[in-house]
Tab-separated table of C-alpha atoms and ligand atoms in Angstrom:
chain	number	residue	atom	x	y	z
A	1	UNK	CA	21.718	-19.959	-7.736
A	2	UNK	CA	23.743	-17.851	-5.036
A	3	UNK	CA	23.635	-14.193	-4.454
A	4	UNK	CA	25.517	-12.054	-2.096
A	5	UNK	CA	24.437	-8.495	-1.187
A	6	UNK	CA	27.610	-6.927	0.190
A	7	UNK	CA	28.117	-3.765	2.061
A	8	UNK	CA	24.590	-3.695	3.057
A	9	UNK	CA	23.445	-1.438	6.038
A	10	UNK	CA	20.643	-3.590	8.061
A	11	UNK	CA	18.773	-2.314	10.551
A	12	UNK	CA	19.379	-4.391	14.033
A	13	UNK	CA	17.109	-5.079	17.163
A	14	UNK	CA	18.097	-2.341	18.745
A	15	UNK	CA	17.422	-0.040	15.115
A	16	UNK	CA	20.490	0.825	14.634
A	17	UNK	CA	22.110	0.202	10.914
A	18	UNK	CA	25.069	-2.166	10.516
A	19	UNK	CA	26.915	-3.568	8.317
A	20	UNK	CA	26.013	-6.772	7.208
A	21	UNK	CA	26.453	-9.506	3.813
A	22	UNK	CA	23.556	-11.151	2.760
A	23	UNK	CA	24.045	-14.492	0.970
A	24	UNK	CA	21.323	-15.467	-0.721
A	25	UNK	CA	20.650	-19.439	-1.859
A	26	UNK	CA	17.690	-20.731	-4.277
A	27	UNK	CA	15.459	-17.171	-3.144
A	28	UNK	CA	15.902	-17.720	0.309
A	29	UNK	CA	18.087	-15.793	2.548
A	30	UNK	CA	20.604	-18.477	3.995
A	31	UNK	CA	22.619	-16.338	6.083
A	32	UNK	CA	23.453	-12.541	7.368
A	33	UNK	CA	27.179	-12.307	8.055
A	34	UNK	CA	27.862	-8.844	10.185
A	35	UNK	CA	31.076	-7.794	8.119
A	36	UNK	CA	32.691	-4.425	8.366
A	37	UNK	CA	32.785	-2.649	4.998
A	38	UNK	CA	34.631	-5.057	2.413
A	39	UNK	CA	36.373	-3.617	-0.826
A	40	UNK	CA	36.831	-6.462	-3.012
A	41	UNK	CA	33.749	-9.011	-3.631
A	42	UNK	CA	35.271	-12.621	-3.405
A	43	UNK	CA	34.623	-13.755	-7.103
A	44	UNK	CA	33.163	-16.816	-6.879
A	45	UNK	CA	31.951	-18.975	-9.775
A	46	UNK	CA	28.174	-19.287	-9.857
A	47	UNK	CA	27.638	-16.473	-7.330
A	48	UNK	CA	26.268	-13.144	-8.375
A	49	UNK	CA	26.822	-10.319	-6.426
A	50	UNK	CA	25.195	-7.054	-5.567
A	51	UNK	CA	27.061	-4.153	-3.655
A	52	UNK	CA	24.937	-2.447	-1.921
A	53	UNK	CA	27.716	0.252	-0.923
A	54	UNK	CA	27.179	0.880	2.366
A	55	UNK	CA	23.299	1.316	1.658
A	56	UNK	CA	20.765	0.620	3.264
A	57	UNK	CA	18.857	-2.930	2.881
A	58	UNK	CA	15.724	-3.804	3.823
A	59	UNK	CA	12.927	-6.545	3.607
A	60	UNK	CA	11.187	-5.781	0.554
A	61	UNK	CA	7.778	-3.284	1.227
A	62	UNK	CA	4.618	-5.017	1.703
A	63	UNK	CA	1.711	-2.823	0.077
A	64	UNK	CA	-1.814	-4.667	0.908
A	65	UNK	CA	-3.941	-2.220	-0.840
A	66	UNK	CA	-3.002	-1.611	-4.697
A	67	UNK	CA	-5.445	-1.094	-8.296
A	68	UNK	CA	-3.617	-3.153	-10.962
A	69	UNK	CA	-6.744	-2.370	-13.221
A	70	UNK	CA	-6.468	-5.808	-15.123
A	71	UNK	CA	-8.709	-7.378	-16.238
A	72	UNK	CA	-10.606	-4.658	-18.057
A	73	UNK	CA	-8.759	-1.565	-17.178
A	74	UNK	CA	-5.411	-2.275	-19.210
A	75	UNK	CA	-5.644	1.781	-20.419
A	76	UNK	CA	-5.668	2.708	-17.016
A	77	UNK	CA	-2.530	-0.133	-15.692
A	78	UNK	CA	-1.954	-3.836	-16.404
A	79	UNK	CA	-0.748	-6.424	-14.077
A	80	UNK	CA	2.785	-5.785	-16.090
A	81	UNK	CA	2.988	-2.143	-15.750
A	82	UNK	CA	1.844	-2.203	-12.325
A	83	UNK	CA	4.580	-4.759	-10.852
A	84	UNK	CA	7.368	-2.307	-12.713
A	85	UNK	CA	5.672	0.335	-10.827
A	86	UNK	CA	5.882	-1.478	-7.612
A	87	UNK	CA	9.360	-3.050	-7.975
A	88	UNK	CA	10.428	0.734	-8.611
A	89	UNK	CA	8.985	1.853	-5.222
A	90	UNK	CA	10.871	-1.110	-3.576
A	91	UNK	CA	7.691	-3.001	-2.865
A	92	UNK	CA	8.046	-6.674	-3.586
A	93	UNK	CA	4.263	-7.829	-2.176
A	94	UNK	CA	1.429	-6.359	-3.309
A	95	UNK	CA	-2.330	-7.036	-3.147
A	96	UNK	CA	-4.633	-6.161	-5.436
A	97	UNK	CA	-8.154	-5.160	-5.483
A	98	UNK	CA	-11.276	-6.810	-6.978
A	99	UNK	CA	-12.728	-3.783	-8.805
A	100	UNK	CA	-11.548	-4.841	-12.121
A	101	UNK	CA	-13.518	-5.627	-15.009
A	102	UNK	CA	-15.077	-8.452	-14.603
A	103	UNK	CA	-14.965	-7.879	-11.047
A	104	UNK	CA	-12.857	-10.277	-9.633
A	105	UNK	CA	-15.621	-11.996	-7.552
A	106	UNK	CA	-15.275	-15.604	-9.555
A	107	UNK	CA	-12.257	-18.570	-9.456
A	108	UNK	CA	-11.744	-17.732	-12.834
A	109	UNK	CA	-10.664	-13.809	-12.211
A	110	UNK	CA	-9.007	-14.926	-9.653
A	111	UNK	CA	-6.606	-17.143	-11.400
A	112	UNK	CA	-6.019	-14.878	-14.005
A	113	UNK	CA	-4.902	-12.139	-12.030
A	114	UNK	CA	-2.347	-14.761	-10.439
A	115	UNK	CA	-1.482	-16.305	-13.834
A	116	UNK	CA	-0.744	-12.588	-14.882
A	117	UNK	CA	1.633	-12.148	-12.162
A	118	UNK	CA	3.151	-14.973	-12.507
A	119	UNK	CA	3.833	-13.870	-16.757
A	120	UNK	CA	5.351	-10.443	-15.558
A	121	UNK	CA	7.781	-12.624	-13.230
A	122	UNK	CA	8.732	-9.018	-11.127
A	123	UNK	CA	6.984	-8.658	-7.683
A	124	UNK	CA	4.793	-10.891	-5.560
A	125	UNK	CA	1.150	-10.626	-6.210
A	126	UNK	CA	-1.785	-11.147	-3.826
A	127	UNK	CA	-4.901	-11.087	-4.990
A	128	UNK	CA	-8.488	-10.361	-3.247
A	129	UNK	CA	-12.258	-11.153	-3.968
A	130	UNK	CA	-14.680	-9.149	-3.708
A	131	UNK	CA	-17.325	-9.911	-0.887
A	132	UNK	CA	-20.301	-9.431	-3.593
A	133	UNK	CA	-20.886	-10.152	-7.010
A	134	UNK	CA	-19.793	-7.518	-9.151
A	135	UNK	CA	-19.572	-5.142	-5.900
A	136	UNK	CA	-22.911	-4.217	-6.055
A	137	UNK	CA	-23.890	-5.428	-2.577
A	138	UNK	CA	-26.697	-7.656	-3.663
A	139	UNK	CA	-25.137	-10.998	-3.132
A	140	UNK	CA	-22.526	-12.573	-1.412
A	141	UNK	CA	-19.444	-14.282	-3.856
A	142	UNK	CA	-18.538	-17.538	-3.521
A	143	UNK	CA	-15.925	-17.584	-0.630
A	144	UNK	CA	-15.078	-20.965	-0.214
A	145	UNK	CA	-14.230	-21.415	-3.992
A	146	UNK	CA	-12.590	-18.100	-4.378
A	147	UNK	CA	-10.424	-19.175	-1.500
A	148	UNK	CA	-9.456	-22.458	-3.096
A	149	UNK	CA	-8.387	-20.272	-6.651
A	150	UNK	CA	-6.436	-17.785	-4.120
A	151	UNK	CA	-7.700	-15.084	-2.996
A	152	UNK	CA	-6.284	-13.770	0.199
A	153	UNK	CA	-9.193	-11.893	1.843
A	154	UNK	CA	-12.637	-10.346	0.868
A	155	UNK	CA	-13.387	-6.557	0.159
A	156	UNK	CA	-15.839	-4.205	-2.087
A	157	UNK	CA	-12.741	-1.912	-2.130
A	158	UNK	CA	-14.003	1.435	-3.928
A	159	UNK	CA	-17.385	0.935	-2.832
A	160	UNK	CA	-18.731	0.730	0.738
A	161	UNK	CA	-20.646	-2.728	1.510
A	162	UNK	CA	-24.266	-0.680	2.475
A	163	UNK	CA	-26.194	-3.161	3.844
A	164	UNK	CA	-25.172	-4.082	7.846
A	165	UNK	CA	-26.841	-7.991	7.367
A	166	UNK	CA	-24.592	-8.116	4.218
A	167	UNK	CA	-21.363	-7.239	6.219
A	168	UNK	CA	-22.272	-9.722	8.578
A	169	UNK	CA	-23.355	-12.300	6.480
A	170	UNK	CA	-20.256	-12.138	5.043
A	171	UNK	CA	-17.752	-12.261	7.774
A	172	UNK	CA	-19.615	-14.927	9.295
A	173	UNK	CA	-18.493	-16.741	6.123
A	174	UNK	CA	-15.067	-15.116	6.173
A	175	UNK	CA	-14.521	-16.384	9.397
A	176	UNK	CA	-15.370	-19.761	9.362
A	177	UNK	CA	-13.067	-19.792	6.470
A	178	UNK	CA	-10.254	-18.053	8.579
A	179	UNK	CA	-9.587	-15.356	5.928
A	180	UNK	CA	-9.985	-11.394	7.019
A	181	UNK	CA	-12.810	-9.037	5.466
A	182	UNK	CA	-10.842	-5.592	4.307
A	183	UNK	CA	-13.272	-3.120	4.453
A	184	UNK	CA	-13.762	0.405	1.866
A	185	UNK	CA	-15.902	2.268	4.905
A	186	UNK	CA	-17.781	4.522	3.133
A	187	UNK	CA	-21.981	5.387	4.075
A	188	UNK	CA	-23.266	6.272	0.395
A	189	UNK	CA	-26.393	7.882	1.570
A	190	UNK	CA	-23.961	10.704	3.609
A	191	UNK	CA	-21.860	11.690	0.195
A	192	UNK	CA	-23.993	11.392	-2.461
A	193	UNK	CA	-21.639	12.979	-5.215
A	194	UNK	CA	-19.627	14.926	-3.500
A	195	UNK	CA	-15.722	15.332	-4.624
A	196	UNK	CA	-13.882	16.449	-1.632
A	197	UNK	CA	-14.044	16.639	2.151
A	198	UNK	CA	-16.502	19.230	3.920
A	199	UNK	CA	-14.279	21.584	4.443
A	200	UNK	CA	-12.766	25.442	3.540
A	201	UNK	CA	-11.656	24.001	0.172
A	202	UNK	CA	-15.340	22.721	-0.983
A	203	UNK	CA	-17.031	25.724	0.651
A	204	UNK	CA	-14.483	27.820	-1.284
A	205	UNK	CA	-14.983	26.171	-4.431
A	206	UNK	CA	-18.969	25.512	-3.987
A	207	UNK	CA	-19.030	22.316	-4.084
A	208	UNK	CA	-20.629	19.604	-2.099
A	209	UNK	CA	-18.644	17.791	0.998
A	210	UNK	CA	-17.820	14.369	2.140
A	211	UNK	CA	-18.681	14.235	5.956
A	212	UNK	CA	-16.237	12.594	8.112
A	213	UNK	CA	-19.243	10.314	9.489
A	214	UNK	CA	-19.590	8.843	6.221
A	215	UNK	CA	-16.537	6.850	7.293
A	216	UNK	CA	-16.741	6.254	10.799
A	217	UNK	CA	-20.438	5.039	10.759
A	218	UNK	CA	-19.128	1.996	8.777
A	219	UNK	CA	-16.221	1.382	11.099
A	220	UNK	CA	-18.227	1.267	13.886
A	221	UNK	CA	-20.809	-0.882	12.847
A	222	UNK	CA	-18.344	-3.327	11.602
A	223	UNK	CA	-16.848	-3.458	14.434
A	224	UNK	CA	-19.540	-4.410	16.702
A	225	UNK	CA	-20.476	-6.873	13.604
A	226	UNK	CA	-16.700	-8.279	13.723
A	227	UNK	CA	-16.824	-8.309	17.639
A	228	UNK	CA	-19.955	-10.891	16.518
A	229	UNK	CA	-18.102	-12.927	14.519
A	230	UNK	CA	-15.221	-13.035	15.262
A	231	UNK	CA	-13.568	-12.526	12.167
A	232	UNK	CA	-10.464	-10.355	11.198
A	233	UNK	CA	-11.997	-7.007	10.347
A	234	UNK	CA	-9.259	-4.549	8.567
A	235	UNK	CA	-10.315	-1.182	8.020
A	236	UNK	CA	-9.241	0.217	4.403
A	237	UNK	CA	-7.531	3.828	4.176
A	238	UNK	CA	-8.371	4.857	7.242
A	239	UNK	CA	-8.989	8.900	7.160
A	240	UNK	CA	-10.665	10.018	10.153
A	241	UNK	CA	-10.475	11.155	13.884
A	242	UNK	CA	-13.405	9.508	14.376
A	243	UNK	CA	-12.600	6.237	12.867
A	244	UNK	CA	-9.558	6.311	14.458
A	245	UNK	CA	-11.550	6.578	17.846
A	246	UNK	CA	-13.550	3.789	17.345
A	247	UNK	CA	-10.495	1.411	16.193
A	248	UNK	CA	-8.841	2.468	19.170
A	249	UNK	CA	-11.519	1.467	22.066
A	250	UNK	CA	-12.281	-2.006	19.496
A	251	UNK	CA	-8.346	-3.145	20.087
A	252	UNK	CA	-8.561	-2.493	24.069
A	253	UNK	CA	-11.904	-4.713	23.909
A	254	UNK	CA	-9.589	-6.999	22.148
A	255	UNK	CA	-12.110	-7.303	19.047
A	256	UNK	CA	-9.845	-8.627	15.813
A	257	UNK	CA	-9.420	-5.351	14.081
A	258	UNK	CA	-6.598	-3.669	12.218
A	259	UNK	CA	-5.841	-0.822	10.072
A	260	UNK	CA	-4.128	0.814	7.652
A	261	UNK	CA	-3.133	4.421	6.376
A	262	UNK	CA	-2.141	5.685	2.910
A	263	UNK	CA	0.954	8.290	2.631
A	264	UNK	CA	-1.005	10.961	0.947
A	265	UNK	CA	-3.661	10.912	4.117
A	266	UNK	CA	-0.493	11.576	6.906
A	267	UNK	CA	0.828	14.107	4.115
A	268	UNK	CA	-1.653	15.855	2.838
A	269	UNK	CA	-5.150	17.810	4.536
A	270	UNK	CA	-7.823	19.734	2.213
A	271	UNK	CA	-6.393	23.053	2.890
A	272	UNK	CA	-2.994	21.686	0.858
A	273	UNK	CA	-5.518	21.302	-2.371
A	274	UNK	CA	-4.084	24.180	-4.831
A	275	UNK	CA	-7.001	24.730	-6.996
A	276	UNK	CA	-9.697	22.361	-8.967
A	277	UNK	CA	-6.913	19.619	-9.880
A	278	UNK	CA	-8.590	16.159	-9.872
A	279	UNK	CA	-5.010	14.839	-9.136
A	280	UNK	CA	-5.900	15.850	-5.783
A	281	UNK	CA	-9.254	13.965	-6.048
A	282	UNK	CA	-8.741	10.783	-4.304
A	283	UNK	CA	-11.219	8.271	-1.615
A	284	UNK	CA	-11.389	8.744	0.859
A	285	UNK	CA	-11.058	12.665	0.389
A	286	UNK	CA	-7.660	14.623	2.016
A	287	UNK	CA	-9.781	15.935	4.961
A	288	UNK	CA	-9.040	18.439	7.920
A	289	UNK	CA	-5.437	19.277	9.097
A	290	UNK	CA	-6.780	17.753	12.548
A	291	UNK	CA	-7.502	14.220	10.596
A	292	UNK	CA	-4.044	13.987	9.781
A	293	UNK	CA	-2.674	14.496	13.040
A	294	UNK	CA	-5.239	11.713	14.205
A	295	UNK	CA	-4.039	9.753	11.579
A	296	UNK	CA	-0.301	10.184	12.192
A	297	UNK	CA	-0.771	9.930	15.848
A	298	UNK	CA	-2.852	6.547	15.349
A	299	UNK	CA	0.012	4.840	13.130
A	300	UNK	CA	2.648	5.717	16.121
A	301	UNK	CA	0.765	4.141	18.727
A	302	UNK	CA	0.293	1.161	16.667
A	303	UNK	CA	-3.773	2.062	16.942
A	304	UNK	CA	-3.345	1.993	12.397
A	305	UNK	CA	-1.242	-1.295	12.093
A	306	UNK	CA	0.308	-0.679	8.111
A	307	UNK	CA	0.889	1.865	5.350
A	308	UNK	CA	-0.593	1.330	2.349
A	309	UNK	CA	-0.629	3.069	-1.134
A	310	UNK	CA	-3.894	2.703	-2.517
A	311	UNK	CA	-1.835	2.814	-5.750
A	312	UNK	CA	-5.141	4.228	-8.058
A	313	UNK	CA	-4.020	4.741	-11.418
A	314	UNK	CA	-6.549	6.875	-13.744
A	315	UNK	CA	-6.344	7.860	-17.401
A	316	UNK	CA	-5.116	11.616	-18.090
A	317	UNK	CA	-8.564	11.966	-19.517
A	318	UNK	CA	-10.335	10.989	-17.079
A	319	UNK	CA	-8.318	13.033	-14.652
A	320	UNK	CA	-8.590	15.653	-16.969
A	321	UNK	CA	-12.317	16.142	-16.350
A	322	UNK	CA	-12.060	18.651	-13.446
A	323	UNK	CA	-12.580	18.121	-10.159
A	324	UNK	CA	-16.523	17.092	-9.720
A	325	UNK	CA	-16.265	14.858	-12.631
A	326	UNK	CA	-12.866	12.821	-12.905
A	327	UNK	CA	-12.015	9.295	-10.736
A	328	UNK	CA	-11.233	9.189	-7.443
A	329	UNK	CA	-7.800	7.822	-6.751
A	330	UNK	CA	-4.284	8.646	-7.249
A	331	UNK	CA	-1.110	6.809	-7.901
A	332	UNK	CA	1.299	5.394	-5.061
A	333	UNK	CA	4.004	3.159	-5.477
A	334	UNK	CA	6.892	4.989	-6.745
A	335	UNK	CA	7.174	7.662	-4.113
A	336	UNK	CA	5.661	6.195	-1.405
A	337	UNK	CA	8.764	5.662	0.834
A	338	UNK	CA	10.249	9.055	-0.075
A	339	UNK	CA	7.755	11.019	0.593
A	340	UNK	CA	7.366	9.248	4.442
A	341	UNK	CA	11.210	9.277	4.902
A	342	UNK	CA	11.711	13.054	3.889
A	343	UNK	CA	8.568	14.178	5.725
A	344	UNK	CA	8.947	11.823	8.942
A	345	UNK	CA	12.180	9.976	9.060
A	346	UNK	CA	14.300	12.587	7.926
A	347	UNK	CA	12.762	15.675	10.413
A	348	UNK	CA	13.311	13.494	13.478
A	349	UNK	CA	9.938	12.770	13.925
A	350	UNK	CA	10.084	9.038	13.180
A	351	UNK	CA	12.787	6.261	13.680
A	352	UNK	CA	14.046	4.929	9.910
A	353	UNK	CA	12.816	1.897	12.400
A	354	UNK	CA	9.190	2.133	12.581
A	355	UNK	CA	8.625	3.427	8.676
A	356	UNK	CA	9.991	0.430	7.743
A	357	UNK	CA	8.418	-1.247	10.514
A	358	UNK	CA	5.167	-0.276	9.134
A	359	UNK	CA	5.962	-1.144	5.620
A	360	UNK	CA	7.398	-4.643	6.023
A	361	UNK	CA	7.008	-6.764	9.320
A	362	UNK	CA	3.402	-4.959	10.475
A	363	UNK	CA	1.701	-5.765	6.807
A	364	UNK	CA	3.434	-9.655	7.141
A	365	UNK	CA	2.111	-9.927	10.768
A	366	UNK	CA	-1.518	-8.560	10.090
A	367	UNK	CA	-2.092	-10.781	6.621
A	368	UNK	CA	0.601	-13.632	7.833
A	369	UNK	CA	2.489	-13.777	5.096
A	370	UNK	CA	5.748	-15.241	5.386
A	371	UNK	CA	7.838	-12.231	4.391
A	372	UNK	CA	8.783	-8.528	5.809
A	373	UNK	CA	11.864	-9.972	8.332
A	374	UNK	CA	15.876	-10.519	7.261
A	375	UNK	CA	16.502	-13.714	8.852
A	376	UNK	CA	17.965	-16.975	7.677
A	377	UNK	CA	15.122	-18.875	5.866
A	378	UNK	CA	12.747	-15.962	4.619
A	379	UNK	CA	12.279	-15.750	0.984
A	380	UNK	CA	14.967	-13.042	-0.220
A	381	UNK	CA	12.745	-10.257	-0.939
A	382	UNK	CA	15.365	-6.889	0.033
A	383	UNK	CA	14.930	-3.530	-0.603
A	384	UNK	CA	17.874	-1.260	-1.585
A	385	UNK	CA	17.243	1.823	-0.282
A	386	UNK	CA	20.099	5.166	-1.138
A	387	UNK	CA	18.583	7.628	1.793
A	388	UNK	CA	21.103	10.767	0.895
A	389	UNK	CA	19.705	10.641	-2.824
A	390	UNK	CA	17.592	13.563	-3.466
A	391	UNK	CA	15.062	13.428	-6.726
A	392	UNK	CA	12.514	15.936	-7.886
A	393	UNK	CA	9.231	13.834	-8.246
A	394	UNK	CA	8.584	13.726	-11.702
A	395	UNK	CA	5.215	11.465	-13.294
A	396	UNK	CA	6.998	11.140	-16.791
A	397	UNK	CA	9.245	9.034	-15.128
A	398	UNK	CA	6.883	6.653	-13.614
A	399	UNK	CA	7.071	3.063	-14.787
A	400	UNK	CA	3.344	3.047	-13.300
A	401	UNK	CA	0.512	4.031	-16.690
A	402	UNK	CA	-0.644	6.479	-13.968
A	403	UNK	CA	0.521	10.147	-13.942
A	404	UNK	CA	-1.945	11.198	-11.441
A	405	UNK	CA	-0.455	12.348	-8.659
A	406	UNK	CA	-0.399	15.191	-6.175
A	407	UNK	CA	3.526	15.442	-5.642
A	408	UNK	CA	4.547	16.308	-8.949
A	409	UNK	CA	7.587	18.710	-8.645
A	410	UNK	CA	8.109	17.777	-4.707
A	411	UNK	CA	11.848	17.647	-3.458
A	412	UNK	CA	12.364	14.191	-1.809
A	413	UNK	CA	15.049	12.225	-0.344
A	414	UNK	CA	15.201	8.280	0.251
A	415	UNK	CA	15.099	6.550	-2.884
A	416	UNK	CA	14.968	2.711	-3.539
A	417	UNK	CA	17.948	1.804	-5.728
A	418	UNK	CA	16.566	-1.694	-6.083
A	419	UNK	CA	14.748	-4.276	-5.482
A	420	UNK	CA	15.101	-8.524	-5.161
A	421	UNK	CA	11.925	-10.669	-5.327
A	422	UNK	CA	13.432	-14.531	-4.241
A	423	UNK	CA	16.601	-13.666	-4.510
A	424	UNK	CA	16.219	-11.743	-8.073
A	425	UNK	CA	17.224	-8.256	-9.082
A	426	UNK	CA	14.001	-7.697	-10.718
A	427	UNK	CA	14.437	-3.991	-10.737
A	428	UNK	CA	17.711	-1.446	-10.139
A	429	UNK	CA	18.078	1.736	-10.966
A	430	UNK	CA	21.031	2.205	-13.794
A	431	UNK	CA	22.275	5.893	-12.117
A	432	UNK	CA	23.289	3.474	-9.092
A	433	UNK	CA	24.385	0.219	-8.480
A	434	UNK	CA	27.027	0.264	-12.103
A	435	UNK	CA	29.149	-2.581	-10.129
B	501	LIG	N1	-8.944	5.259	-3.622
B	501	LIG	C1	-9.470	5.790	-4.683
B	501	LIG	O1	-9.592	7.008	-4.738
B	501	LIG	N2	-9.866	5.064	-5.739
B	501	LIG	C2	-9.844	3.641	-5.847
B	501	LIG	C3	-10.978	2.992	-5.120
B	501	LIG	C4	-10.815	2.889	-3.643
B	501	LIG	O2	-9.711	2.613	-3.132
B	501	LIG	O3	-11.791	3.040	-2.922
B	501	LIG	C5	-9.895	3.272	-7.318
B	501	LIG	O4	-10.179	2.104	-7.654
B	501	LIG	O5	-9.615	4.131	-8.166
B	502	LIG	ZN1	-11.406	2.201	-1.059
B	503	LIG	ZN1	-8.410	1.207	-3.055
């Protein structure tokens, strides 16, 4: 099977675009020929070919922190409807968190998950295990077995792993195993119910506030528990100054830490919430304008290594019960790159460079995956990306179950036009792309 994606704009060393083909053999990229702009495709049999028209190409986004909700949570997403979502937002790795139903803290789960992903046939699915059975921070899983069935790394993801001997305990495993611990930093006994970041908004609104310390105090113990070890600590959805400060001071010490971000936490502070809409409601909380300068700051010094989604699809009923009482979480994939490219790329503040950067290479260096570079011999996982189309975000046309999101109705420019998993078109968008 031979592809060629013609009239591609690549992104070179130096980050500028060119013009390049990109002949594709048996999902593997075989070769990047810099061409000028050709008009005519050569027609030959048994190749297929994709013109790009002068778009630009990319490795396929990496998103190491996504909710696929199956097993258990099929009214929420499924494995199926989660992919779609994914291949829609150009992504063409994801990895998926163990809060499912069972938790996915057994071999079993583990393989089903992977057997799922396999079914839907669209994107590249990694899963995790939790670190304890059922996430409820009592006992450590079974690491070397949930290794062998798959899983990638350990987390708790939605839940903070409370007890410091715990933590350790487990990356002691972790790292005798060589696999990373991805930690959800989050001190319980500092929220204790509350919906939304201290703050103007929940002293407007009376209601109780998530401290920025409930964050940080977990980073910084893990880190000194990771310095321990030794093992590859990465900090989950990093929100706060103060985490950021710690992280920070950990890589000069040269401790094995990384970290990532999620869009709506470099977009988004508490004073942006319009009123008691839970699809603002999301963990951690959209805190202080100040955070998201930190935050921002952080992932341009390389202090937060990756962008993540924390794709978090919920129910309209459950989002539906206000603001103290629905989930936490809110859907990412399909305007993830967007949102960064009309708010970062496209005001000067960024290079098209380092979003993508941050999306591709960074994720494939920090979980070494062999993906997130266009070079001869990667698996052909592109990215086509149309940066002068401008779309209103609208959640009815989400492939993703989810509807919960915050940008509903937001202008944005830089949309993916397709996407190719090893060397398949396993999603394109019919407006574009007719050839
Ligand atoms: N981020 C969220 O707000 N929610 C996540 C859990 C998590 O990522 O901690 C979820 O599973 O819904
Ligand atoms: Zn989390
Ligand atoms: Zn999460």
């Amino acid at each position: 099977m031979r592809l060629v994606v013609m009239n591609a704009k690549i992104l070179n060393e130096q980050g500028e675009q060119e013009f390049a083909q990109i002949v594709i053999e048996n999902g593997v990229i075989s070769n990047i020929e810099k061409t000028g702009p050709i008009e005519q495709p050569v027609a030959e049999e048994g190749t297929q070919v994709i013109d790009a028209g002068g778009r630009l190409v990319t490795p396929g986004f990496i998103d190491m922190h996504v909710h696929l909700r199956e097993p258990g949570y099929e009214h929420k997403e499924t494995i199926e409807s989660g992919s779609r979502s994914a291949a829609k937002g150009g992504f063409t790795t994801i990895a998926c968190m163990p809060n499912t139903r069972p938790v996915t803290d057994n071999p079993d789960t583990v393989r089903y998950v992977k057997q799922k992903a396999e079914e839907a046939g669209l994107v590249n699915v990694l899963p995790y295990a939790a670190i304890t059975k059922s996430e409820l921070g009592r006992e450590l899983t079974d690491f070397a077995a949930l290794k062998e069935a798959g899983a990638i790394g350990f987390t708790d993801d939605g839940v903070g792993v409370q007890s410091a001997q715990m933590m350790k305990d487990a990356m002691r495993q972790a790292a005798a195993l060589g696999m990373p611990v991805i930690a959800h930093c989050e001190d319980n006994s500092l929220v204790e119910g509350a919906p939304v970041a201290e703050g103007e908004f929940a002293r407007k609104h009376g209601l109780k506030g998530i401290p920025n310390e409930s964050e940080a105090i977990h980073v910084g113990r893990d880190i000194l528990l990771a310095e321990a070890t030794g093992v590859h600590y990465h900090v989950c959805h990093v929100s706060t100054e103060q985490s950021i400060r710690l992280i920070r001071q950990a890589k000069q010490l040269g401790i094995n830490v990384t970290a990532e971000v999620c869009p709506h936490h470099l977009v988004l502070s508490e004073e942006d919430i319009p009123g008691l809409d839970a699809n603002w409601k999301m963990n951690p909380p959209l805190r202080s304008r100040r955070d998201v300068e930190a935050c921002i700051a952080a992932l341009e010094d390389g202090t937060i290594d990756i962008i993540v989604t924390d794709h978090a699809p919920h129910s309209e009923e459950e989002k539906a019960k206000g603001m103290q009482l629905a989930p936490f979480g809110i859907v990412g994939f399909e305007t993830a790159f967007p949102l960064l490219y009309t708010k970062f790329v496209a005001t000067g503040r960024w290079s098209l460079e380092m979003l993508v950067q941050r999306m591709t290479a960074d994720p494939a260096r920090v979980f070494g995956l062999e993906a997130g570079r266009l070079v001869p011999g990667a698996p052909a996982d592109l990215t086509i990306v149309d940066l002068e189309a401008e779309r209103t975000v609208d959640p009815e046309d989400f492939a993703s179950k989810g509807r919960n999101t915050p940008f509903a109705g937001w202008k944005l420019k830089g949309w993916p036009v397709a996407t190719i998993v090893r060397g398949r078109l396993v999603w394109n968008d019919e407006r574009e792309l007719t050839r």
